[in-house]
Short mmCIF file of C-alpha atoms in Angstrom, two decimals:
data_model
loop_
_atom_site.label_atom_id
_atom_site.label_comp_id
_atom_site.label_asym_id
_atom_site.label_seq_id
_atom_site.Cartn_x
_atom_site.Cartn_y
_atom_site.Cartn_z
CA UNK A 1 0.03 -0.01 -0.06
CA UNK A 2 1.35 3.36 -1.04
CA UNK A 3 1.91 6.23 1.47
CA UNK A 4 0.12 9.55 1.14
CA UNK A 5 1.07 13.12 2.43
CA UNK A 6 -1.89 15.31 3.04
CA UNK A 7 -1.86 19.13 3.04
CA UNK A 8 -4.82 20.88 4.61
CA UNK A 9 -5.75 24.44 3.64
CA UNK A 10 -6.85 27.27 5.95
CA UNK A 11 -10.66 26.72 5.27
CA UNK A 12 -10.24 23.15 6.36
CA UNK A 13 -8.76 24.01 9.70
CA UNK A 14 -10.75 27.21 10.42
CA UNK A 15 -12.30 25.87 13.54
CA UNK A 16 -12.67 22.58 15.72
CA UNK A 17 -15.49 21.30 13.71
CA UNK A 18 -13.48 21.61 10.44
CA UNK A 19 -10.40 19.99 12.15
CA UNK A 20 -12.71 17.08 13.15
CA UNK A 21 -13.46 16.57 9.59
CA UNK A 22 -9.67 16.31 8.82
CA UNK A 23 -9.41 13.90 11.78
CA UNK A 24 -11.88 11.72 10.23
CA UNK A 25 -10.22 11.88 6.67
CA UNK A 26 -6.96 10.98 8.10
CA UNK A 27 -8.50 8.01 9.99
CA UNK A 28 -10.25 6.74 7.05
CA UNK A 29 -7.06 5.79 5.25
CA UNK A 30 -4.02 4.39 7.02
CA UNK A 31 -1.73 5.40 4.16
CA UNK A 32 -2.30 9.11 5.21
CA UNK A 33 0.71 9.20 7.47
CA UNK A 34 2.23 12.77 7.05
CA UNK A 35 0.08 16.03 7.48
CA UNK A 36 1.08 19.48 6.46
CA UNK A 37 -1.47 22.11 7.95
CA UNK A 38 -1.90 25.76 6.98
CA UNK A 39 -2.96 28.46 9.64
CA UNK A 40 -6.56 28.50 10.59
CA UNK A 41 -8.60 30.20 7.61
CA UNK A 42 -11.64 32.51 7.80
CA UNK A 43 -14.75 30.95 9.54
CA UNK A 44 -16.94 33.73 7.97
CA UNK A 45 -16.60 36.34 5.30
CA UNK A 46 -16.12 38.97 8.13
CA UNK A 47 -13.44 36.92 9.95
CA UNK A 48 -9.96 37.98 9.97
CA UNK A 49 -7.09 35.89 8.78
CA UNK A 50 -4.59 34.69 11.36
CA UNK A 51 -1.59 35.33 9.22
CA UNK A 52 -2.71 38.87 8.63
CA UNK A 53 -3.15 39.55 12.35
CA UNK A 54 0.36 38.26 12.93
CA UNK A 55 1.82 40.37 10.21
CA UNK A 56 -0.01 43.26 12.30
CA UNK A 57 1.55 42.10 15.62
CA UNK A 58 5.05 42.31 14.16
CA UNK A 59 4.25 45.75 12.31
CA UNK A 60 3.38 47.03 15.75
CA UNK A 61 6.29 45.46 17.45
CA UNK A 62 8.77 46.73 15.00
CA UNK A 63 7.45 50.41 15.81
CA UNK A 64 7.51 49.64 19.47
CA UNK A 65 3.92 50.07 19.59
CA UNK A 66 1.58 47.75 22.02
CA UNK A 67 0.05 44.94 20.08
CA UNK A 68 -2.02 43.25 23.08
CA UNK A 69 -5.38 43.73 21.64
CA UNK A 70 -4.51 42.20 18.32
CA UNK A 71 -2.44 39.40 19.95
CA UNK A 72 -5.50 38.54 22.14
CA UNK A 73 -7.54 37.90 18.89
CA UNK A 74 -4.96 35.43 17.70
CA UNK A 75 -4.38 33.80 21.01
CA UNK A 76 -8.05 33.40 21.72
CA UNK A 77 -8.76 31.74 18.28
CA UNK A 78 -6.03 29.07 19.33
CA UNK A 79 -7.44 28.69 22.84
CA UNK A 80 -10.87 28.07 21.64
CA UNK A 81 -9.71 25.56 18.89
CA UNK A 82 -7.85 23.54 21.49
CA UNK A 83 -10.61 23.80 24.11
CA UNK A 84 -13.21 22.57 21.68
CA UNK A 85 -10.94 19.73 20.47
CA UNK A 86 -9.99 18.75 24.18
CA UNK A 87 -6.35 18.47 23.28
CA UNK A 88 -3.60 18.11 25.85
CA UNK A 89 -1.12 20.58 25.24
CA UNK A 90 0.77 23.40 27.08
CA UNK A 91 -0.71 26.01 24.74
CA UNK A 92 -0.23 29.00 27.05
CA UNK A 93 3.44 28.34 27.20
CA UNK A 94 3.81 28.35 23.46
CA UNK A 95 1.50 31.57 23.18
CA UNK A 96 3.66 33.36 25.68
CA UNK A 97 6.98 32.35 23.75
CA UNK A 98 5.53 33.48 20.62
CA UNK A 99 4.33 36.90 21.87
CA UNK A 100 7.51 37.41 23.55
CA UNK A 101 9.60 36.83 20.52
CA UNK A 102 7.47 38.94 18.38
CA UNK A 103 7.93 41.76 20.87
CA UNK A 104 11.52 41.50 20.99
CA UNK A 105 11.89 42.08 17.35
CA UNK A 106 12.98 45.75 16.57
CA UNK A 107 13.06 47.69 13.18
CA UNK A 108 14.69 45.66 10.38
CA UNK A 109 13.73 42.21 11.55
CA UNK A 110 11.81 40.43 8.70
CA UNK A 111 8.24 39.62 9.81
CA UNK A 112 8.68 35.89 8.60
CA UNK A 113 8.68 34.47 12.32
CA UNK A 114 5.62 36.23 13.22
CA UNK A 115 3.71 35.07 10.08
CA UNK A 116 4.76 31.58 10.36
CA UNK A 117 3.47 31.09 13.75
CA UNK A 118 -0.14 30.59 12.46
CA UNK A 119 0.93 27.22 10.88
CA UNK A 120 3.30 26.47 13.94
CA UNK A 121 0.67 26.79 16.45
CA UNK A 122 -1.95 25.01 14.34
CA UNK A 123 0.45 22.08 13.63
CA UNK A 124 0.99 21.69 17.54
CA UNK A 125 -2.65 21.32 17.97
CA UNK A 126 -3.29 18.93 15.20
CA UNK A 127 -0.33 16.89 16.27
CA UNK A 128 -1.68 16.62 19.80
CA UNK A 129 -5.12 15.79 18.47
CA UNK A 130 -3.71 12.86 16.24
CA UNK A 131 -1.22 11.75 18.79
CA UNK A 132 1.59 11.98 15.99
CA UNK A 133 5.04 13.62 16.19
CA UNK A 134 5.56 17.29 15.53
CA UNK A 135 8.31 18.29 13.32
CA UNK A 136 9.18 22.03 13.19
CA UNK A 137 9.54 22.93 9.55
CA UNK A 138 12.70 24.86 10.60
CA UNK A 139 14.48 21.72 11.17
CA UNK A 140 13.84 20.03 7.83
CA UNK A 141 13.08 22.74 5.18
CA UNK A 142 16.01 25.07 4.40
CA UNK A 143 16.56 28.25 2.41
CA UNK A 144 20.03 29.54 1.25
CA UNK A 145 21.66 32.73 2.02
CA UNK A 146 19.78 34.47 -0.77
CA UNK A 147 16.39 33.34 0.46
CA UNK A 148 16.01 30.62 -2.10
CA UNK A 149 14.81 26.88 -1.27
CA UNK A 150 17.65 24.70 -0.77
CA UNK A 151 16.10 21.74 -2.20
CA UNK A 152 19.06 19.35 -1.95
CA UNK A 153 19.66 19.96 1.60
CA UNK A 154 16.11 19.86 2.49
CA UNK A 155 15.42 16.57 0.68
CA UNK A 156 18.59 14.92 2.37
CA UNK A 157 17.51 16.16 5.98
CA UNK A 158 13.83 15.68 5.42
CA UNK A 159 14.15 12.35 4.01
CA UNK A 160 16.30 10.98 6.88
CA UNK A 161 14.03 12.53 9.54
CA UNK A 162 10.73 11.08 8.17
CA UNK A 163 12.24 7.65 7.90
CA UNK A 164 12.59 7.68 11.74
CA UNK A 165 8.89 8.28 12.35
CA UNK A 166 5.81 6.58 10.69
CA UNK A 167 3.44 9.44 11.36
CA UNK A 168 4.31 13.15 11.64
CA UNK A 169 2.85 16.70 11.24
CA UNK A 170 5.00 19.29 9.63
CA UNK A 171 3.64 22.68 9.59
CA UNK A 172 3.41 24.50 6.01
CA UNK A 173 4.74 27.93 4.76
CA UNK A 174 8.04 28.25 6.44
CA UNK A 175 11.62 26.75 6.95
CA UNK A 176 14.87 28.22 8.03
CA UNK A 177 17.93 30.20 6.52
CA UNK A 178 21.62 29.36 7.21
CA UNK A 179 21.70 31.47 10.29
CA UNK A 180 18.71 29.82 11.74
CA UNK A 181 16.02 32.59 11.05
CA UNK A 182 12.57 31.51 10.04
CA UNK A 183 11.85 32.22 6.35
CA UNK A 184 8.53 31.94 4.73
CA UNK A 185 7.50 31.20 1.33
CA UNK A 186 5.01 33.56 -0.59
CA UNK A 187 1.37 33.69 0.46
CA UNK A 188 -0.17 30.20 -0.07
CA UNK A 189 3.22 28.60 0.37
CA UNK A 190 1.89 25.82 2.38
CA UNK A 191 1.10 24.17 -0.79
CA UNK A 192 4.84 24.13 -1.56
CA UNK A 193 5.55 22.75 1.89
CA UNK A 194 3.25 19.93 1.22
CA UNK A 195 4.76 19.10 -2.08
CA UNK A 196 8.33 19.24 -0.52
CA UNK A 197 7.20 16.73 2.26
CA UNK A 198 5.49 14.49 -0.32
CA UNK A 199 8.92 14.33 -2.35
CA UNK A 200 11.06 13.89 0.81
CA UNK A 201 8.74 11.00 2.01
CA UNK A 202 8.63 9.33 -1.39
CA UNK A 203 4.82 9.44 -1.33
CA UNK A 204 2.49 7.59 -3.83
CA UNK A 205 0.13 10.47 -3.71
CA UNK A 206 0.19 14.24 -2.58
CA UNK A 207 -3.37 14.91 -1.43
CA UNK A 208 -4.11 18.65 -1.21
CA UNK A 209 -7.31 19.21 0.78
CA UNK A 210 -9.14 22.50 0.31
CA UNK A 211 -12.73 23.78 -0.10
CA UNK A 212 -13.33 22.69 -3.60
CA UNK A 213 -13.71 19.38 -5.31
CA UNK A 214 -10.73 19.89 -7.71
CA UNK A 215 -10.24 22.05 -10.70
CA UNK A 216 -13.13 22.97 -13.01
CA UNK A 217 -13.09 23.29 -17.01
CA UNK A 218 -13.76 27.06 -16.54
CA UNK A 219 -14.26 29.90 -14.21
CA UNK A 220 -17.62 29.36 -12.19
CA UNK A 221 -17.95 33.17 -12.03
CA UNK A 222 -18.30 33.37 -15.72
CA UNK A 223 -19.63 29.93 -16.84
CA UNK A 224 -22.67 28.40 -15.20
CA UNK A 225 -21.85 25.03 -13.37
CA UNK A 226 -18.62 24.22 -15.33
CA UNK A 227 -17.60 20.33 -15.39
CA UNK A 228 -14.87 19.31 -12.94
CA UNK A 229 -11.70 17.98 -14.50
CA UNK A 230 -10.97 14.45 -13.45
CA UNK A 231 -7.41 14.12 -14.77
CA UNK A 232 -4.93 16.78 -15.88
CA UNK A 233 -1.30 16.65 -16.56
CA UNK A 234 1.41 19.00 -15.06
CA UNK A 235 1.77 20.66 -18.28
CA UNK A 236 -1.82 21.41 -18.97
CA UNK A 237 -2.10 22.60 -15.44
CA UNK A 238 0.73 24.89 -15.89
CA UNK A 239 -0.91 26.53 -18.87
CA UNK A 240 -4.25 26.88 -16.98
CA UNK A 241 -2.51 28.19 -13.85
CA UNK A 242 -0.75 30.68 -15.81
CA UNK A 243 -4.07 32.18 -17.07
CA UNK A 244 -5.44 32.19 -13.34
CA UNK A 245 -7.15 28.91 -13.05
CA UNK A 246 -5.81 26.93 -10.17
CA UNK A 247 -6.49 26.03 -6.67
CA UNK A 248 -2.88 25.01 -6.21
CA UNK A 249 0.13 27.34 -5.64
CA UNK A 250 1.97 27.45 -8.91
CA UNK A 251 5.35 26.72 -7.42
CA UNK A 252 3.79 23.56 -5.61
CA UNK A 253 3.93 21.64 -8.92
CA UNK A 254 7.61 21.48 -9.23
CA UNK A 255 8.91 19.31 -6.32
CA UNK A 256 6.46 16.77 -6.95
CA UNK A 257 6.73 16.93 -10.72
CA UNK A 258 10.39 16.16 -10.44
CA UNK A 259 9.69 13.29 -8.26
CA UNK A 260 6.86 11.80 -10.48
CA UNK A 261 4.35 12.04 -7.64
CA UNK A 262 0.59 12.64 -8.67
CA UNK A 263 -1.32 15.45 -6.72
CA UNK A 264 -4.91 14.95 -5.78
CA UNK A 265 -6.87 18.00 -5.19
CA UNK A 266 -9.76 17.01 -2.71
CA UNK A 267 -12.60 18.73 -0.83
CA UNK A 268 -12.44 18.51 3.02
CA UNK A 269 -16.25 19.26 3.11
CA UNK A 270 -16.97 16.55 0.51
CA UNK A 271 -14.42 13.84 1.20
CA UNK A 272 -16.13 11.31 -0.96
CA UNK A 273 -15.66 13.36 -4.15
CA UNK A 274 -12.72 12.13 -6.35
CA UNK A 275 -11.46 15.40 -7.14
CA UNK A 276 -8.83 16.29 -9.63
CA UNK A 277 -5.77 14.11 -10.12
CA UNK A 278 -2.77 15.79 -11.47
CA UNK A 279 -0.37 13.32 -13.09
CA UNK A 280 3.13 13.54 -14.96
CA UNK A 281 1.45 11.86 -17.94
CA UNK A 282 -1.90 10.63 -18.61
CA UNK A 283 -3.67 7.86 -20.46
CA UNK A 284 -4.52 8.59 -24.31
CA UNK A 285 -7.40 10.49 -25.02
CA UNK A 286 -10.52 8.18 -25.55
CA UNK A 287 -12.44 10.25 -27.77
CA UNK A 288 -11.77 13.21 -30.20
CA UNK A 289 -12.65 16.72 -29.49
CA UNK A 290 -11.42 16.68 -25.86
CA UNK A 291 -10.09 19.81 -24.19
CA UNK A 292 -9.02 20.04 -20.63
CA UNK A 293 -9.94 23.40 -19.64
CA UNK A 294 -10.47 27.21 -20.51
CA UNK A 295 -9.05 30.01 -18.68
CA UNK A 296 -8.34 33.57 -19.38
CA UNK A 297 -7.13 37.10 -18.00
CA UNK A 298 -7.79 40.52 -18.74
CA UNK A 299 -5.72 43.66 -18.84
CA UNK A 300 -3.12 43.08 -21.48
CA UNK A 301 -1.61 45.55 -23.89
CA UNK A 302 -0.09 44.74 -27.49
CA UNK A 303 2.62 46.76 -29.04
CA UNK A 304 2.73 46.10 -32.83
CA UNK A 305 5.56 46.96 -35.22
CA UNK A 306 5.65 46.99 -38.98
CA UNK A 307 8.76 47.11 -40.92
CA UNK A 308 9.33 46.18 -44.53
CA UNK A 309 11.93 43.35 -44.84
CA UNK A 310 11.97 42.94 -40.99
CA UNK A 311 12.79 39.26 -41.34
CA UNK A 312 16.04 40.17 -43.23
CA UNK A 313 17.44 42.27 -40.18
CA UNK A 314 19.52 39.96 -37.97
CA UNK A 315 18.73 40.74 -34.27
CA UNK A 316 15.42 42.52 -34.69
CA UNK A 317 13.66 40.65 -32.27
CA UNK A 318 16.52 40.86 -29.62
CA UNK A 319 16.39 44.61 -29.99
CA UNK A 320 12.72 44.76 -29.50
CA UNK A 321 12.61 42.54 -26.34
CA UNK A 322 15.65 44.37 -25.23
CA UNK A 323 13.80 47.65 -25.19
CA UNK A 324 11.28 45.93 -22.78
CA UNK A 325 14.13 44.31 -20.74
CA UNK A 326 15.89 47.77 -20.23
CA UNK A 327 12.70 49.00 -18.53
CA UNK A 328 11.98 46.08 -16.52
CA UNK A 329 9.00 44.94 -18.52
CA UNK A 330 8.39 41.19 -19.35
CA UNK A 331 6.31 39.91 -22.28
CA UNK A 332 3.70 37.16 -22.44
CA UNK A 333 3.57 36.47 -26.11
CA UNK A 334 5.09 37.45 -29.51
CA UNK A 335 2.94 36.82 -32.38
CA UNK A 336 4.69 37.47 -35.62
CA UNK A 337 4.49 38.00 -39.38
CA UNK A 338 6.97 38.25 -42.14
CA UNK A 339 6.95 42.06 -41.70
CA UNK A 340 5.24 42.41 -38.29
CA UNK A 341 6.04 41.77 -34.73
CA UNK A 342 3.85 42.20 -31.65
CA UNK A 343 4.61 41.86 -28.08
CA UNK A 344 1.74 41.11 -25.57
CA UNK A 345 2.55 42.52 -22.05
CA UNK A 346 0.49 42.96 -18.82
CA UNK A 347 -0.75 46.55 -18.89
CA UNK A 348 0.00 47.16 -15.33
CA UNK A 349 3.82 46.72 -16.17
CA UNK A 350 3.65 49.57 -18.52
CA UNK A 351 2.30 52.23 -16.07
CA UNK A 352 4.33 55.25 -16.32
CA UNK A 353 6.78 53.41 -18.59
CA UNK A 354 4.91 53.50 -21.93
CA UNK A 355 6.35 56.42 -23.55
CA UNK A 356 9.82 55.58 -22.61
CA UNK A 357 9.41 52.07 -23.89
CA UNK A 358 7.82 53.24 -27.22
CA UNK A 359 10.68 55.73 -27.65
CA UNK A 360 13.53 53.39 -27.19
CA UNK A 361 11.78 50.90 -29.53
CA UNK A 362 11.67 53.69 -32.29
CA UNK A 363 15.31 54.37 -31.68
CA UNK A 364 16.53 50.62 -31.64
CA UNK A 365 14.25 49.18 -34.14
CA UNK A 366 13.20 52.25 -36.71
CA UNK A 367 9.80 50.60 -37.39
CA UNK A 368 7.65 51.87 -40.31
CA UNK A 369 4.85 52.18 -37.90
CA UNK A 370 4.33 51.36 -34.19
CA UNK A 371 1.03 50.91 -32.71
CA UNK A 372 -0.41 50.32 -29.27
CA UNK A 373 -3.75 48.40 -28.62
CA UNK A 374 -4.73 48.37 -24.96
CA UNK A 375 -7.68 46.67 -23.29
CA UNK A 376 -6.88 43.14 -24.59
CA UNK A 377 -8.00 40.00 -22.82
CA UNK A 378 -6.46 36.48 -23.27
CA UNK A 379 -8.48 33.26 -23.40
CA UNK A 380 -6.58 29.81 -23.41
CA UNK A 381 -7.84 26.70 -24.58
CA UNK A 382 -5.98 23.93 -23.10
CA UNK A 383 -6.04 20.08 -23.75
CA UNK A 384 -3.51 17.42 -24.55
CA UNK A 385 -6.05 15.83 -27.09
CA UNK A 386 -5.98 18.92 -29.25
CA UNK A 387 -2.76 17.95 -31.21
CA UNK A 388 -4.52 14.83 -32.46
CA UNK A 389 -7.85 16.22 -33.01
CA UNK A 390 -8.43 18.23 -36.63
CA UNK A 391 -10.58 20.96 -36.45
CA UNK A 392 -10.09 22.14 -32.78
CA UNK A 393 -8.92 25.67 -33.75
CA UNK A 394 -11.85 25.99 -36.32
CA UNK A 395 -14.15 25.04 -33.47
CA UNK A 396 -12.83 27.70 -31.35
CA UNK A 397 -12.94 30.35 -33.90
CA UNK A 398 -16.41 29.34 -35.20
CA UNK A 399 -17.81 29.72 -31.62
CA UNK A 400 -16.24 33.18 -31.36
CA UNK A 401 -17.61 34.21 -34.75
CA UNK A 402 -21.17 33.00 -33.81
CA UNK A 403 -20.93 35.04 -30.56
CA UNK A 404 -19.97 38.00 -32.54
CA UNK A 405 -16.41 38.23 -30.71
CA UNK A 406 -13.83 39.81 -32.91
CA UNK A 407 -10.29 37.99 -32.65
CA UNK A 408 -7.49 40.36 -32.36
CA UNK A 409 -4.61 37.95 -31.73
CA UNK A 410 -4.06 34.05 -32.23
CA UNK A 411 -1.04 32.32 -30.59
CA UNK A 412 -0.49 28.55 -30.34
CA UNK A 413 2.43 26.89 -28.67
CA UNK A 414 4.60 24.46 -30.50
CA UNK A 415 3.51 21.75 -28.09
CA UNK A 416 -0.06 22.24 -29.48
CA UNK A 417 -1.77 21.60 -26.09
CA UNK A 418 -2.90 25.22 -26.13
CA UNK A 419 -4.46 27.66 -28.35
CA UNK A 420 -4.61 31.44 -27.08
CA UNK A 421 -6.83 34.05 -28.67
CA UNK A 422 -6.85 37.74 -27.72
CA UNK A 423 -10.16 39.63 -27.65
CA UNK A 424 -11.24 42.88 -26.48
CA UNK A 425 -11.67 43.15 -22.70
CA UNK A 426 -15.33 43.77 -23.12
CA UNK A 427 -15.87 40.71 -25.01
CA UNK A 428 -13.83 38.58 -22.37
CA UNK A 429 -16.90 36.82 -20.54
CA UNK A 430 -18.81 36.22 -23.78
CA UNK A 431 -15.87 34.71 -25.36
CA UNK A 432 -15.20 32.18 -22.28
CA UNK A 433 -18.90 31.20 -22.41
CA UNK A 434 -18.99 30.71 -26.33
CA UNK A 435 -16.00 28.46 -26.30
CA UNK A 436 -17.00 26.44 -23.42
CA UNK A 437 -20.53 25.93 -24.89
CA UNK A 438 -18.85 24.68 -28.05
CA UNK A 439 -16.91 22.01 -26.53
CA UNK A 440 -19.09 20.83 -23.72
CA UNK A 441 -22.67 21.49 -24.37
#
């Protein structure tokens, strides 16, 4: 029987009732042997996030301001969870230690210690509830002096430590630097921690438990009741996640992808749902016309150049992209023609830089014409079956034509697992619905 690592998100651990659900999920499968918890999430829409409150505590302490009122909200939340669960734990000692350490921080000290205590305290409570060993993430997850994850050292130490215990709780979101300081991942980083633990343990599956039953084929805020995605490959997920369609932290893909470990997105509130399985590879498509999902984002700008005999100028593309690089602007796509070249960038990246970028392009590239088209939205149609399915592109374009949506840009990756179309932002939602209906309904 394979072994599973389970990461539980904040909504799954928001209060004692939710944690009891987690306890039942773990007990239902003996293969679930290592747990990576987040900090308690919001119980209601008006609730405050524990991590945000801890950041606030640090902010007050760094300015030598009292933070007792904010701290009381945090401490009372954990006291209530522990009391409702009836766990045996010297919580008051842990709370006093955390408060004193935050209070001792002065100006210039990173807030990572304070922020990480949400996961740390929740991990202690869950370990006590399960009767499992608690492993502080600072002892097994390491960053280098530049603040980057030291994967080699982490896997070495973590693997050795997990071999010594059959069941353990390792809090998510943080690790330690070479000088012993606490260092956090970016927000949502417990997903990364879970993947790291799964790789270190050699898990057969990394279960990521949240408040949705996996990934959906499209955004439910735009498309009514989109179908769930049963199986998706890492490559497809990366394409969809880039366009904003993901319940999993982007960086969490890589530790398990390298180890060849599948990820199962599951719903704590509906544990019988199969969820979405993310795999390194997938079985061949059983029927033609299959797509995996549709995702998109607004707020892009297209800069388009026309220059006769552009293709004969060695280094033309480098000069164009170099003009963006010099002003700290990254590009998303570069649709081209024989005498035209366009770059698609996020509109926000051009704020206060547009005129300088355009002027440098005029100087470096000497285009015959240079035009800017704002308010572009990108829609990505993703699916590994598209490469073997004639007519997929025609189906996309036909659906948009029937919905009276004008296509302003077309881009298809060489892997042929995605087709990206650019449309006016005002047509974005209509385009998403039209494409979904063409393939699903």
